[in-house]
Amino acid sequence: KQEVTQIPAALSVPEGENLVLNCSFTDSAIYNLQWFRQDPGKGLTSLLLIQSSQREQTSGRLNASLDKSSGRSTLYIAASQPGDSATYLCAVRLVTQGGSEKLVFGKGTKLTVNP
Amino acid sequence: EAQVTQNPRYLITVTGKKLTVTCSQNMNHEYMSWYRQDPGLGLRQIYYSMNVEVTDKGDVPEGYKVSRKEKRNFPLILESPSPNQTSLYFCASSEPGQTFGGYTFGSGTRLTVV
């Protein structure tokens, strides 16, 4: 059974700091991995999508890497800002034994960037 | 604008009163899913649809029904809601995984059953 773990569960940093969020998964048979941002009580906003054949993706100040063989992904945020404060979720997309598909989510890292 | 639209955003209901949460996507996606999000448990898949008239149970399907009569719509039905179904619900859509699609999520429906 695929399990996704995110460490740390919470992180507080001063504005301007570079930071790394970690995601690990137990089964490397995935289609892709997606990083989402969730503001309190709100929906999920997709940040980056990394295909299983890719090593990294970049969007602005965000860079996500994927090492499928070791079951690890990282989300790097450069020059953090208070507006980056949110919960960050990673999710792996896989095919189940029954042939359907699903996303398996980690429980998230709650990031607070202090002015 | 490409989006997944859920309605209502907030709903308070009483135990046993049937309700439907609607979900519609305008991206012509084949795949649609429902998830619930609970503190400490994260997001869990309720039901899943690969295309019109094709649905499958997810991890927590008990107490829910779905239908996929049209490609764009995927309503979630609670025939007899109970307090343990109080949660934040999300609908999502995607192209198939083989086409390297990512998921787009709706804004969520916060349901309270009293």
mmCIF file of C-alpha atoms in Angstrom:
data_model
loop_
_atom_site.group_PDB
_atom_site.id
_atom_site.type_symbol
_atom_site.label_atom_id
_atom_site.label_comp_id
_atom_site.label_asym_id
_atom_site.label_seq_id
_atom_site.Cartn_x
_atom_site.Cartn_y
_atom_site.Cartn_z
ATOM 1 C CA LYS A 1 0.000 0.000 0.000
ATOM 2 C CA GLN A 2 1.389 3.367 -1.031
ATOM 3 C CA GLU A 3 2.173 5.698 1.841
ATOM 4 C CA VAL A 4 3.272 9.303 1.497
ATOM 5 C CA THR A 5 5.083 11.074 4.312
ATOM 6 C CA GLN A 6 5.900 14.751 4.587
ATOM 7 C CA ILE A 7 8.513 16.103 6.922
ATOM 8 C CA PRO A 8 8.422 18.396 8.788
ATOM 9 C CA ALA A 9 4.765 18.695 9.724
ATOM 10 C CA ALA A 10 5.271 22.394 10.462
ATOM 11 C CA LEU A 11 7.978 24.888 9.679
ATOM 12 C CA SER A 12 8.442 28.508 10.697
ATOM 13 C CA VAL A 13 11.071 30.660 8.988
ATOM 14 C CA PRO A 14 11.950 34.347 8.729
ATOM 15 C CA GLU A 15 11.176 36.182 5.522
ATOM 16 C CA GLY A 16 13.854 35.872 2.854
ATOM 17 C CA GLU A 17 15.079 32.444 3.881
ATOM 18 C CA ASN A 18 15.425 29.602 1.377
ATOM 19 C CA LEU A 19 13.743 26.417 2.512
ATOM 20 C CA VAL A 20 13.145 22.790 1.561
ATOM 21 C CA LEU A 21 10.060 20.687 2.135
ATOM 22 C CA ASN A 22 10.388 16.924 1.975
ATOM 23 C CA CYS A 23 8.090 14.217 0.668
ATOM 24 C CA SER A 24 8.745 10.473 0.641
ATOM 25 C CA PHE A 25 6.699 7.616 -0.799
ATOM 26 C CA THR A 26 6.953 3.871 -0.352
ATOM 27 C CA ASP A 27 6.168 2.532 -3.855
ATOM 28 C CA SER A 28 8.073 3.865 -6.856
ATOM 29 C CA ALA A 29 5.419 2.701 -9.385
ATOM 30 C CA ILE A 30 3.903 6.151 -9.884
ATOM 31 C CA TYR A 31 2.758 8.142 -12.911
ATOM 32 C CA ASN A 32 3.739 11.464 -11.470
ATOM 33 C CA LEU A 33 4.022 13.557 -8.338
ATOM 34 C CA GLN A 34 2.204 16.802 -7.776
ATOM 35 C CA TRP A 35 2.847 19.546 -5.221
ATOM 36 C CA PHE A 36 -0.143 21.579 -4.039
ATOM 37 C CA ARG A 37 -0.644 24.608 -1.874
ATOM 38 C CA GLN A 38 -3.648 24.926 0.437
ATOM 39 C CA ASP A 39 -4.608 28.082 2.306
ATOM 40 C CA PRO A 40 -6.719 27.634 5.464
ATOM 41 C CA GLY A 41 -10.203 26.389 4.615
ATOM 42 C CA LYS A 42 -9.548 26.762 0.905
ATOM 43 C CA GLY A 43 -9.051 24.548 -2.105
ATOM 44 C CA LEU A 44 -5.879 23.002 -3.490
ATOM 45 C CA THR A 45 -3.786 24.979 -5.929
ATOM 46 C CA SER A 46 -1.409 22.960 -8.084
ATOM 47 C CA LEU A 47 2.148 24.279 -7.897
ATOM 48 C CA LEU A 48 4.264 21.790 -9.810
ATOM 49 C CA LEU A 49 3.768 18.478 -11.579
ATOM 50 C CA ILE A 50 6.737 16.150 -12.095
ATOM 51 C CA GLN A 51 6.353 13.167 -14.396
ATOM 52 C CA SER A 52 7.910 9.876 -13.293
ATOM 53 C CA SER A 53 10.529 10.217 -16.055
ATOM 54 C CA GLN A 54 11.578 13.706 -14.982
ATOM 55 C CA ARG A 55 14.043 14.807 -12.306
ATOM 56 C CA GLU A 56 12.823 18.308 -11.602
ATOM 57 C CA GLN A 57 10.449 21.112 -12.462
ATOM 58 C CA THR A 58 10.719 24.835 -11.849
ATOM 59 C CA SER A 59 8.187 27.625 -11.598
ATOM 60 C CA GLY A 60 9.360 31.030 -10.461
ATOM 61 C CA ARG A 61 10.819 30.720 -6.958
ATOM 62 C CA LEU A 62 9.751 27.091 -6.688
ATOM 63 C CA ASN A 63 11.775 24.065 -7.700
ATOM 64 C CA ALA A 64 10.627 20.500 -7.193
ATOM 65 C CA SER A 65 12.818 17.447 -7.602
ATOM 66 C CA LEU A 66 11.961 13.781 -7.898
ATOM 67 C CA ASP A 67 14.097 10.730 -7.190
ATOM 68 C CA LYS A 68 11.750 7.882 -7.983
ATOM 69 C CA SER A 69 14.210 5.136 -7.154
ATOM 70 C CA SER A 70 14.634 6.346 -3.592
ATOM 71 C CA GLY A 71 11.009 7.442 -3.219
ATOM 72 C CA ARG A 72 11.777 11.061 -2.475
ATOM 73 C CA SER A 73 10.745 14.510 -3.647
ATOM 74 C CA THR A 74 11.686 17.939 -2.405
ATOM 75 C CA LEU A 75 10.080 21.325 -2.884
ATOM 76 C CA TYR A 76 12.575 24.175 -2.703
ATOM 77 C CA ILE A 77 11.246 27.681 -2.078
ATOM 78 C CA ALA A 78 13.698 30.501 -2.674
ATOM 79 C CA ALA A 79 13.579 33.843 -0.904
ATOM 80 C CA SER A 80 10.456 33.018 1.085
ATOM 81 C CA GLN A 81 7.754 35.671 1.587
ATOM 82 C CA PRO A 82 4.913 35.990 4.111
ATOM 83 C CA GLY A 83 2.503 35.256 1.249
ATOM 84 C CA ASP A 84 4.056 31.795 0.972
ATOM 85 C CA SER A 85 2.503 30.884 4.327
ATOM 86 C CA ALA A 86 0.198 27.933 3.675
ATOM 87 C CA THR A 87 0.062 24.163 3.915
ATOM 88 C CA TYR A 88 2.007 22.360 1.201
ATOM 89 C CA LEU A 89 0.820 18.934 0.128
ATOM 90 C CA CYS A 90 2.510 16.393 -2.069
ATOM 91 C CA ALA A 91 0.574 13.665 -3.844
ATOM 92 C CA VAL A 92 1.611 10.706 -5.979
ATOM 93 C CA ARG A 93 -0.562 9.434 -8.804
ATOM 94 C CA LEU A 94 -0.770 5.697 -9.170
ATOM 95 C CA VAL A 95 -2.831 2.869 -10.603
ATOM 96 C CA THR A 96 -4.560 0.674 -8.042
ATOM 97 C CA GLN A 97 -4.739 -3.112 -8.127
ATOM 98 C CA GLY A 98 -8.259 -2.827 -9.498
ATOM 99 C CA GLY A 99 -7.068 -0.735 -12.452
ATOM 100 C CA SER A 100 -8.411 2.606 -11.307
ATOM 101 C CA GLU A 101 -6.290 5.605 -10.518
ATOM 102 C CA LYS A 102 -5.911 7.780 -7.500
ATOM 103 C CA LEU A 103 -3.828 10.391 -5.801
ATOM 104 C CA VAL A 104 -2.299 9.449 -2.477
ATOM 105 C CA PHE A 105 -1.579 12.503 -0.380
ATOM 106 C CA GLY A 106 0.843 13.242 2.387
ATOM 107 C CA LYS A 107 -0.546 15.037 5.430
ATOM 108 C CA GLY A 108 1.222 18.237 4.486
ATOM 109 C CA THR A 109 3.756 20.704 5.835
ATOM 110 C CA LYS A 110 2.345 23.854 7.382
ATOM 111 C CA LEU A 111 4.687 26.705 6.488
ATOM 112 C CA THR A 112 4.737 30.038 8.277
ATOM 113 C CA VAL A 113 6.964 32.810 6.929
ATOM 114 C CA ASN A 114 7.423 35.578 9.466
ATOM 115 C CA PRO A 115 7.904 39.197 8.328
ATOM 116 C CA GLU B 1 -11.021 29.838 -17.522
ATOM 117 C CA ALA B 2 -10.265 26.151 -16.939
ATOM 118 C CA GLN B 3 -11.837 25.128 -13.664
ATOM 119 C CA VAL B 4 -13.666 22.645 -11.501
ATOM 120 C CA THR B 5 -16.795 24.124 -9.927
ATOM 121 C CA GLN B 6 -18.390 22.703 -6.798
ATOM 122 C CA ASN B 7 -21.662 23.747 -5.208
ATOM 123 C CA PRO B 8 -22.523 24.580 -2.560
ATOM 124 C CA ARG B 9 -19.404 25.946 -0.843
ATOM 125 C CA TYR B 10 -20.936 25.540 2.604
ATOM 126 C CA LEU B 11 -23.768 23.316 3.750
ATOM 127 C CA ILE B 12 -25.272 22.555 7.131
ATOM 128 C CA THR B 13 -27.817 19.758 7.198
ATOM 129 C CA VAL B 14 -29.495 17.380 9.591
ATOM 130 C CA THR B 15 -28.892 13.674 9.981
ATOM 131 C CA GLY B 16 -30.762 11.604 7.423
ATOM 132 C CA LYS B 17 -31.706 14.374 4.992
ATOM 133 C CA LYS B 18 -30.523 13.421 1.510
ATOM 134 C CA LEU B 19 -28.223 15.894 -0.185
ATOM 135 C CA THR B 20 -26.238 16.283 -3.394
ATOM 136 C CA VAL B 21 -22.999 18.167 -3.915
ATOM 137 C CA THR B 22 -22.532 19.087 -7.549
ATOM 138 C CA CYS B 23 -19.249 19.113 -9.451
ATOM 139 C CA SER B 24 -18.652 20.323 -12.985
ATOM 140 C CA GLN B 25 -15.465 20.711 -15.054
ATOM 141 C CA ASN B 26 -14.987 22.612 -18.308
ATOM 142 C CA MET B 27 -11.731 20.981 -19.461
ATOM 143 C CA ASN B 28 -13.223 17.907 -21.134
ATOM 144 C CA HIS B 29 -11.307 15.715 -18.696
ATOM 145 C CA GLU B 30 -12.012 12.000 -18.659
ATOM 146 C CA TYR B 31 -11.114 11.364 -15.024
ATOM 147 C CA MET B 32 -12.994 12.814 -12.055
ATOM 148 C CA SER B 33 -12.713 12.058 -8.345
ATOM 149 C CA TRP B 34 -14.131 12.999 -4.981
ATOM 150 C CA TYR B 35 -11.971 13.395 -1.892
ATOM 151 C CA ARG B 36 -12.689 14.245 1.705
ATOM 152 C CA GLN B 37 -10.262 16.026 3.992
ATOM 153 C CA ASP B 38 -10.280 15.518 7.742
ATOM 154 C CA PRO B 39 -7.883 16.785 10.428
ATOM 155 C CA GLY B 40 -5.180 14.243 11.151
ATOM 156 C CA LEU B 41 -6.322 11.961 8.325
ATOM 157 C CA GLY B 42 -5.488 14.110 5.311
ATOM 158 C CA LEU B 43 -7.186 13.720 1.947
ATOM 159 C CA ARG B 44 -8.790 10.397 1.096
ATOM 160 C CA GLN B 45 -10.443 9.310 -2.121
ATOM 161 C CA ILE B 46 -14.186 8.570 -1.916
ATOM 162 C CA TYR B 47 -15.099 7.685 -5.506
ATOM 163 C CA TYR B 48 -13.514 7.816 -8.869
ATOM 164 C CA SER B 49 -14.709 7.886 -12.503
ATOM 165 C CA MET B 50 -12.649 7.091 -15.581
ATOM 166 C CA ASN B 51 -15.362 8.200 -17.999
ATOM 167 C CA VAL B 52 -19.107 8.424 -18.543
ATOM 168 C CA GLU B 53 -20.935 5.562 -16.786
ATOM 169 C CA VAL B 54 -17.652 4.213 -15.349
ATOM 170 C CA THR B 55 -17.205 4.677 -11.600
ATOM 171 C CA ASP B 56 -15.171 2.916 -8.933
ATOM 172 C CA LYS B 57 -14.944 2.996 -5.159
ATOM 173 C CA GLY B 58 -12.055 4.733 -3.491
ATOM 174 C CA ASP B 59 -10.768 4.276 0.030
ATOM 175 C CA VAL B 60 -13.796 5.572 1.944
ATOM 176 C CA PRO B 61 -16.953 5.024 -0.175
ATOM 177 C CA GLU B 62 -19.371 3.996 2.601
ATOM 178 C CA GLY B 63 -22.390 6.293 2.823
ATOM 179 C CA TYR B 64 -21.797 7.934 -0.561
ATOM 180 C CA LYS B 65 -23.050 7.474 -4.099
ATOM 181 C CA VAL B 66 -21.929 8.997 -7.374
ATOM 182 C CA SER B 67 -23.071 9.061 -10.969
ATOM 183 C CA ARG B 68 -21.387 10.053 -14.231
ATOM 184 C CA LYS B 69 -24.072 10.569 -16.844
ATOM 185 C CA GLU B 70 -22.240 13.360 -18.615
ATOM 186 C CA LYS B 71 -18.523 13.861 -19.036
ATOM 187 C CA ARG B 72 -18.484 17.249 -17.351
ATOM 188 C CA ASN B 73 -20.555 16.452 -14.234
ATOM 189 C CA PHE B 74 -19.826 14.167 -11.298
ATOM 190 C CA PRO B 75 -22.259 14.738 -8.403
ATOM 191 C CA LEU B 76 -21.694 13.303 -4.928
ATOM 192 C CA ILE B 77 -24.839 12.013 -3.225
ATOM 193 C CA LEU B 78 -25.300 11.420 0.489
ATOM 194 C CA GLU B 79 -28.520 9.421 0.775
ATOM 195 C CA SER B 80 -28.680 9.539 4.592
ATOM 196 C CA PRO B 81 -25.982 11.830 5.969
ATOM 197 C CA SER B 82 -24.539 11.154 9.396
ATOM 198 C CA PRO B 83 -22.382 13.349 11.659
ATOM 199 C CA ASN B 84 -19.251 11.357 10.753
ATOM 200 C CA GLN B 85 -19.628 12.689 7.216
ATOM 201 C CA THR B 86 -18.940 16.199 8.444
ATOM 202 C CA SER B 87 -15.872 17.110 6.425
ATOM 203 C CA LEU B 88 -14.330 19.263 3.702
ATOM 204 C CA TYR B 89 -15.045 17.727 0.292
ATOM 205 C CA PHE B 90 -13.119 18.248 -2.921
ATOM 206 C CA CYS B 91 -13.896 17.317 -6.484
ATOM 207 C CA ALA B 92 -11.024 16.962 -8.941
ATOM 208 C CA SER B 93 -10.535 16.211 -12.624
ATOM 209 C CA SER B 94 -7.669 15.128 -14.855
ATOM 210 C CA GLU B 95 -6.643 13.551 -18.085
ATOM 211 C CA PRO B 96 -5.456 9.928 -17.780
ATOM 212 C CA GLY B 97 -2.174 9.342 -15.998
ATOM 213 C CA GLN B 98 -0.608 7.893 -19.137
ATOM 214 C CA THR B 99 -1.002 11.292 -20.804
ATOM 215 C CA PHE B 100 0.920 12.831 -17.916
ATOM 216 C CA GLY B 101 -2.008 14.838 -16.661
ATOM 217 C CA GLY B 102 -2.117 16.668 -13.380
ATOM 218 C CA TYR B 103 -5.210 17.080 -11.281
ATOM 219 C CA THR B 104 -7.268 20.266 -11.003
ATOM 220 C CA PHE B 105 -9.266 20.660 -7.798
ATOM 221 C CA GLY B 106 -12.429 22.535 -7.004
ATOM 222 C CA SER B 107 -12.648 25.076 -4.192
ATOM 223 C CA GLY B 108 -14.206 22.633 -1.774
ATOM 224 C CA THR B 109 -17.523 22.101 -0.004
ATOM 225 C CA ARG B 110 -17.578 22.308 3.759
ATOM 226 C CA LEU B 111 -20.343 20.023 4.997
ATOM 227 C CA THR B 112 -21.634 19.933 8.557
ATOM 228 C CA VAL B 113 -24.132 17.241 9.552
ATOM 229 C CA VAL B 114 -25.892 17.833 12.886
#
